[in-house]
Short mmCIF file of C-alpha atoms in Angstrom, two decimals:
data_model
loop_
_atom_site.label_atom_id
_atom_site.label_comp_id
_atom_site.label_asym_id
_atom_site.label_seq_id
_atom_site.Cartn_x
_atom_site.Cartn_y
_atom_site.Cartn_z
CA GLY A 1 119.33 -50.65 8.50
CA ALA A 2 117.74 -49.83 11.81
CA VAL A 3 115.35 -46.91 11.92
CA VAL A 4 114.82 -47.06 15.67
CA SER A 5 117.77 -47.57 17.96
CA GLN A 6 117.59 -48.64 21.59
CA HIS A 7 120.36 -48.58 24.15
CA PRO A 8 121.62 -50.40 26.13
CA SER A 9 120.84 -53.81 24.70
CA ARG A 10 121.69 -55.51 27.97
CA VAL A 11 122.03 -54.07 31.45
CA ILE A 12 122.52 -55.58 34.87
CA CYS A 13 121.86 -53.40 37.88
CA LYS A 14 121.70 -53.83 41.61
CA SER A 15 118.42 -53.89 43.42
CA GLY A 16 117.43 -50.42 44.54
CA THR A 17 119.26 -48.57 41.81
CA SER A 18 117.80 -46.87 38.75
CA VAL A 19 118.50 -47.63 35.14
CA LYS A 20 117.77 -45.59 32.03
CA ILE A 21 116.95 -47.01 28.61
CA GLU A 22 117.07 -44.79 25.54
CA CYS A 23 115.01 -45.07 22.37
CA ARG A 24 116.02 -43.00 19.35
CA SER A 25 114.38 -42.58 16.00
CA LEU A 26 117.05 -42.39 13.32
CA ASP A 27 116.61 -39.86 10.53
CA PHE A 28 112.97 -39.19 11.29
CA GLN A 29 110.93 -37.39 13.89
CA ALA A 30 108.67 -39.38 16.15
CA THR A 31 106.18 -37.33 18.14
CA THR A 32 104.92 -40.52 19.72
CA MET A 33 106.86 -43.55 20.87
CA PHE A 34 105.67 -46.60 22.70
CA TRP A 35 107.25 -48.69 25.42
CA TYR A 36 106.50 -52.37 25.74
CA ARG A 37 107.49 -55.02 28.21
CA GLN A 38 107.81 -58.66 27.40
CA PHE A 39 108.04 -61.48 29.91
CA PRO A 40 109.68 -64.75 28.85
CA LYS A 41 107.64 -66.67 26.31
CA GLN A 42 104.88 -64.10 26.37
CA SER A 43 103.64 -61.43 24.03
CA LEU A 44 104.43 -57.75 24.25
CA MET A 45 102.43 -55.68 26.68
CA LEU A 46 102.12 -51.95 26.19
CA MET A 47 103.39 -50.03 29.19
CA ALA A 48 103.02 -46.43 28.11
CA THR A 49 102.74 -44.00 25.25
CA SER A 50 105.47 -41.40 25.17
CA ASN A 51 104.47 -38.02 23.78
CA GLU A 52 107.01 -35.40 22.84
CA GLY A 53 106.66 -32.32 24.99
CA SER A 54 103.95 -33.70 27.24
CA LYS A 55 103.38 -36.31 29.89
CA ALA A 56 103.38 -39.95 28.99
CA THR A 57 100.16 -41.93 29.02
CA TYR A 58 100.44 -45.07 31.11
CA GLU A 59 98.48 -48.26 30.76
CA GLN A 60 96.44 -49.51 33.64
CA GLY A 61 98.55 -51.24 36.23
CA VAL A 62 101.82 -49.60 35.24
CA GLU A 63 103.32 -47.49 38.01
CA LYS A 64 104.11 -44.01 36.77
CA ASP A 65 106.59 -43.30 39.54
CA LYS A 66 108.44 -46.50 38.92
CA PHE A 67 108.70 -46.30 35.16
CA LEU A 68 109.57 -42.71 34.34
CA ILE A 69 109.23 -41.75 30.71
CA ASN A 70 110.70 -38.62 29.23
CA HIS A 71 110.22 -37.63 25.60
CA ALA A 72 112.41 -34.56 25.52
CA SER A 73 112.93 -34.32 21.78
CA LEU A 74 111.37 -35.55 18.56
CA THR A 75 113.97 -38.27 18.24
CA LEU A 76 114.52 -39.45 21.80
CA SER A 77 112.40 -41.08 24.46
CA THR A 78 113.82 -42.51 27.66
CA LEU A 79 112.46 -45.06 30.10
CA THR A 80 113.91 -44.98 33.60
CA VAL A 81 113.22 -47.89 35.90
CA THR A 82 113.54 -46.41 39.36
CA SER A 83 114.45 -48.34 42.50
CA ALA A 84 114.65 -51.49 40.45
CA HIS A 85 113.78 -54.85 41.97
CA PRO A 86 114.37 -58.36 40.64
CA GLU A 87 110.74 -58.58 39.50
CA ASP A 88 111.47 -55.69 37.13
CA SER A 89 113.85 -57.95 35.24
CA SER A 90 112.40 -58.21 31.79
CA PHE A 91 112.78 -57.34 28.12
CA TYR A 92 111.83 -53.76 27.36
CA ILE A 93 111.31 -52.57 23.81
CA CYS A 94 110.24 -49.30 22.23
CA SER A 95 108.57 -48.52 18.94
CA ALA A 96 107.89 -45.52 16.72
CA ARG A 97 105.88 -44.96 13.58
CA TYR A 98 107.80 -44.07 10.47
CA PRO A 99 106.05 -40.97 9.13
CA GLY A 100 104.81 -40.11 5.69
CA GLN A 101 103.01 -41.85 2.89
CA GLY A 102 103.93 -44.80 0.80
CA ARG A 103 105.11 -48.24 1.69
CA GLY A 104 106.98 -47.14 4.76
CA GLY A 105 104.44 -44.63 5.89
CA ASN A 106 102.36 -46.98 7.96
CA THR A 107 105.18 -49.01 9.31
CA ILE A 108 105.87 -49.16 13.00
CA TYR A 109 109.45 -49.98 13.76
CA PHE A 110 110.88 -51.33 16.94
CA GLY A 111 114.14 -50.75 18.68
CA GLU A 112 116.48 -53.64 19.30
CA GLY A 113 115.13 -54.09 22.82
CA SER A 114 116.84 -54.01 26.19
CA TRP A 115 117.33 -56.96 28.49
CA LEU A 116 117.22 -55.75 32.09
CA THR A 117 118.44 -57.98 34.89
CA VAL A 118 118.13 -56.75 38.44
CA VAL A 119 120.27 -58.62 40.94
CA ALA B 1 87.39 -60.49 23.91
CA GLN B 2 90.83 -60.90 22.44
CA LYS B 3 91.54 -58.36 19.77
CA ILE B 4 94.23 -60.43 18.11
CA THR B 5 94.24 -64.20 18.23
CA GLN B 6 96.99 -66.49 17.09
CA THR B 7 95.78 -70.04 17.61
CA GLN B 8 99.03 -71.83 16.87
CA PRO B 9 101.46 -71.60 19.78
CA GLY B 10 104.03 -73.65 17.88
CA MET B 11 104.50 -74.97 14.37
CA PHE B 12 107.00 -77.08 12.48
CA VAL B 13 107.71 -76.76 8.78
CA GLN B 14 110.13 -78.56 6.54
CA GLU B 15 112.83 -76.43 4.98
CA LYS B 16 111.87 -75.14 1.51
CA GLU B 17 108.17 -75.71 2.12
CA ALA B 18 105.56 -73.00 2.58
CA VAL B 19 103.85 -72.36 5.91
CA THR B 20 100.82 -70.36 6.97
CA LEU B 21 100.61 -68.67 10.36
CA ASP B 22 97.10 -67.86 11.44
CA CYS B 23 95.86 -64.56 12.79
CA THR B 24 92.31 -63.42 13.43
CA TYR B 25 91.34 -60.02 14.73
CA ASP B 26 88.38 -58.26 16.24
CA THR B 27 87.56 -54.62 15.72
CA SER B 28 84.54 -52.46 14.99
CA ASP B 29 86.65 -49.68 13.54
CA PRO B 30 86.52 -49.59 9.73
CA SER B 31 90.04 -48.20 9.60
CA TYR B 32 92.81 -50.39 10.90
CA GLY B 33 96.18 -51.81 10.02
CA LEU B 34 97.56 -55.27 10.46
CA PHE B 35 101.23 -56.03 11.01
CA TRP B 36 103.40 -59.09 11.24
CA TYR B 37 106.66 -59.09 13.13
CA LYS B 38 109.38 -61.70 13.50
CA GLN B 39 111.16 -62.02 16.82
CA PRO B 40 114.31 -64.16 16.83
CA SER B 41 115.81 -65.37 20.07
CA SER B 42 117.83 -62.16 20.35
CA GLY B 43 114.57 -60.36 21.11
CA GLU B 44 114.46 -57.70 18.41
CA MET B 45 111.19 -57.18 16.58
CA ILE B 46 111.62 -57.27 12.82
CA PHE B 47 108.86 -55.78 10.71
CA LEU B 48 107.75 -58.17 7.98
CA ILE B 49 104.59 -56.95 6.31
CA TYR B 50 101.67 -54.52 6.62
CA GLN B 51 98.07 -54.66 5.41
CA GLY B 52 95.69 -51.73 5.62
CA SER B 53 91.98 -52.33 6.02
CA TYR B 54 91.23 -50.44 2.83
CA ASP B 55 93.94 -52.08 0.76
CA GLN B 56 92.40 -53.86 -2.20
CA GLN B 57 95.21 -56.30 -2.73
CA ASN B 58 96.95 -58.68 -0.38
CA ALA B 59 100.31 -57.39 0.75
CA THR B 60 103.46 -59.15 -0.38
CA GLU B 61 107.08 -58.62 0.64
CA GLY B 62 109.51 -61.06 -0.88
CA ARG B 63 108.82 -64.50 0.58
CA TYR B 64 106.14 -63.09 2.86
CA SER B 65 102.55 -62.61 1.81
CA LEU B 66 99.48 -61.77 3.80
CA ASN B 67 96.25 -63.63 3.10
CA PHE B 68 93.78 -60.91 4.03
CA GLN B 69 90.21 -62.16 4.41
CA LYS B 70 88.38 -59.07 5.56
CA ALA B 71 84.95 -60.64 5.95
CA ARG B 72 86.44 -63.40 8.09
CA LYS B 73 88.67 -60.92 9.93
CA SER B 74 91.72 -62.97 9.30
CA ALA B 75 95.20 -61.93 8.24
CA ASN B 76 97.28 -65.03 7.88
CA LEU B 77 100.98 -64.80 7.11
CA VAL B 78 102.31 -67.08 4.40
CA ILE B 79 106.02 -67.75 4.25
CA SER B 80 107.12 -69.43 1.06
CA ALA B 81 110.25 -71.56 0.66
CA SER B 82 111.00 -71.70 4.39
CA GLN B 83 114.60 -71.27 5.45
CA LEU B 84 116.31 -72.35 8.65
CA GLY B 85 116.71 -68.68 9.55
CA ASP B 86 112.94 -68.31 9.60
CA SER B 87 112.83 -70.16 12.92
CA ALA B 88 111.56 -67.55 15.38
CA MET B 89 108.50 -66.21 17.15
CA TYR B 90 106.00 -64.47 14.90
CA PHE B 91 103.57 -61.87 16.17
CA CYS B 92 100.49 -60.51 14.50
CA ALA B 93 99.49 -57.02 15.60
CA MET B 94 96.74 -54.50 14.89
CA ARG B 95 96.52 -50.75 14.97
CA GLU B 96 92.97 -49.41 15.17
CA GLY B 97 91.64 -46.14 13.84
CA GLN B 98 93.22 -43.17 12.17
CA ASN B 99 94.09 -41.35 15.35
CA ALA B 100 94.80 -44.18 17.67
CA GLY B 101 98.31 -42.94 18.25
CA ASN B 102 99.66 -45.96 16.51
CA MET B 103 99.41 -48.20 19.53
CA LEU B 104 99.73 -51.83 18.56
CA THR B 105 97.84 -54.71 20.10
CA PHE B 106 99.65 -58.01 19.80
CA GLY B 107 98.58 -61.59 19.51
CA GLY B 108 100.13 -64.26 21.67
CA GLY B 109 102.61 -65.25 19.02
CA THR B 110 103.46 -68.41 17.12
CA ARG B 111 106.80 -70.14 17.44
CA LEU B 112 107.89 -71.41 14.05
CA MET B 113 110.53 -74.10 13.83
CA VAL B 114 112.01 -74.95 10.45
CA LYS B 115 113.35 -78.48 10.12
CA PRO B 116 116.31 -79.23 7.86
#
């Protein structure tokens, strides 16, 4: 079963509005989560690193004020796309590392991803 | 320089045959991890297999095995007995260092198409 859950899976919003995407680690604590963006037929590009209890670290070229990240608890990180525009339409996906030792200890799991369409 | 390179943008394989997806990487860190993910058209990223830089044996997970050639810096994914459901994008990724915060760097991906 899923160990990282992302919601919503699909969202359509009007241009100028904001939309929030949630990423939850299920049954484990994730002090760090990652947000990626994927354009059609391209690879995943890291947007930011979400740190529980502190500010997110953004990659170069990613607007902090546009993509607000909040990691309020050890199991939840949220990405808010503010004042969305059609060019923000994309596939957004989060990931978290499953903690501990053993076979699963080094595994990084992804959420199901969220398709955002801004009209 | 590209940290992760997947040279095959697309590949065909006959059902029930084995296929190898190439991945080469570049890092100066002695500690790193290599991952393979499958991405079907729905978009989700499905973890397939992991290989640590210090692992002595090649990783295997069911029909998936990783041909880890450390000196050549390659980590090819081998899928045995291909099934129609294996048709998807496949991404190779690397995590560098012990305290890198688990950030993954991805290759460009390979689209695998399994023919009946």
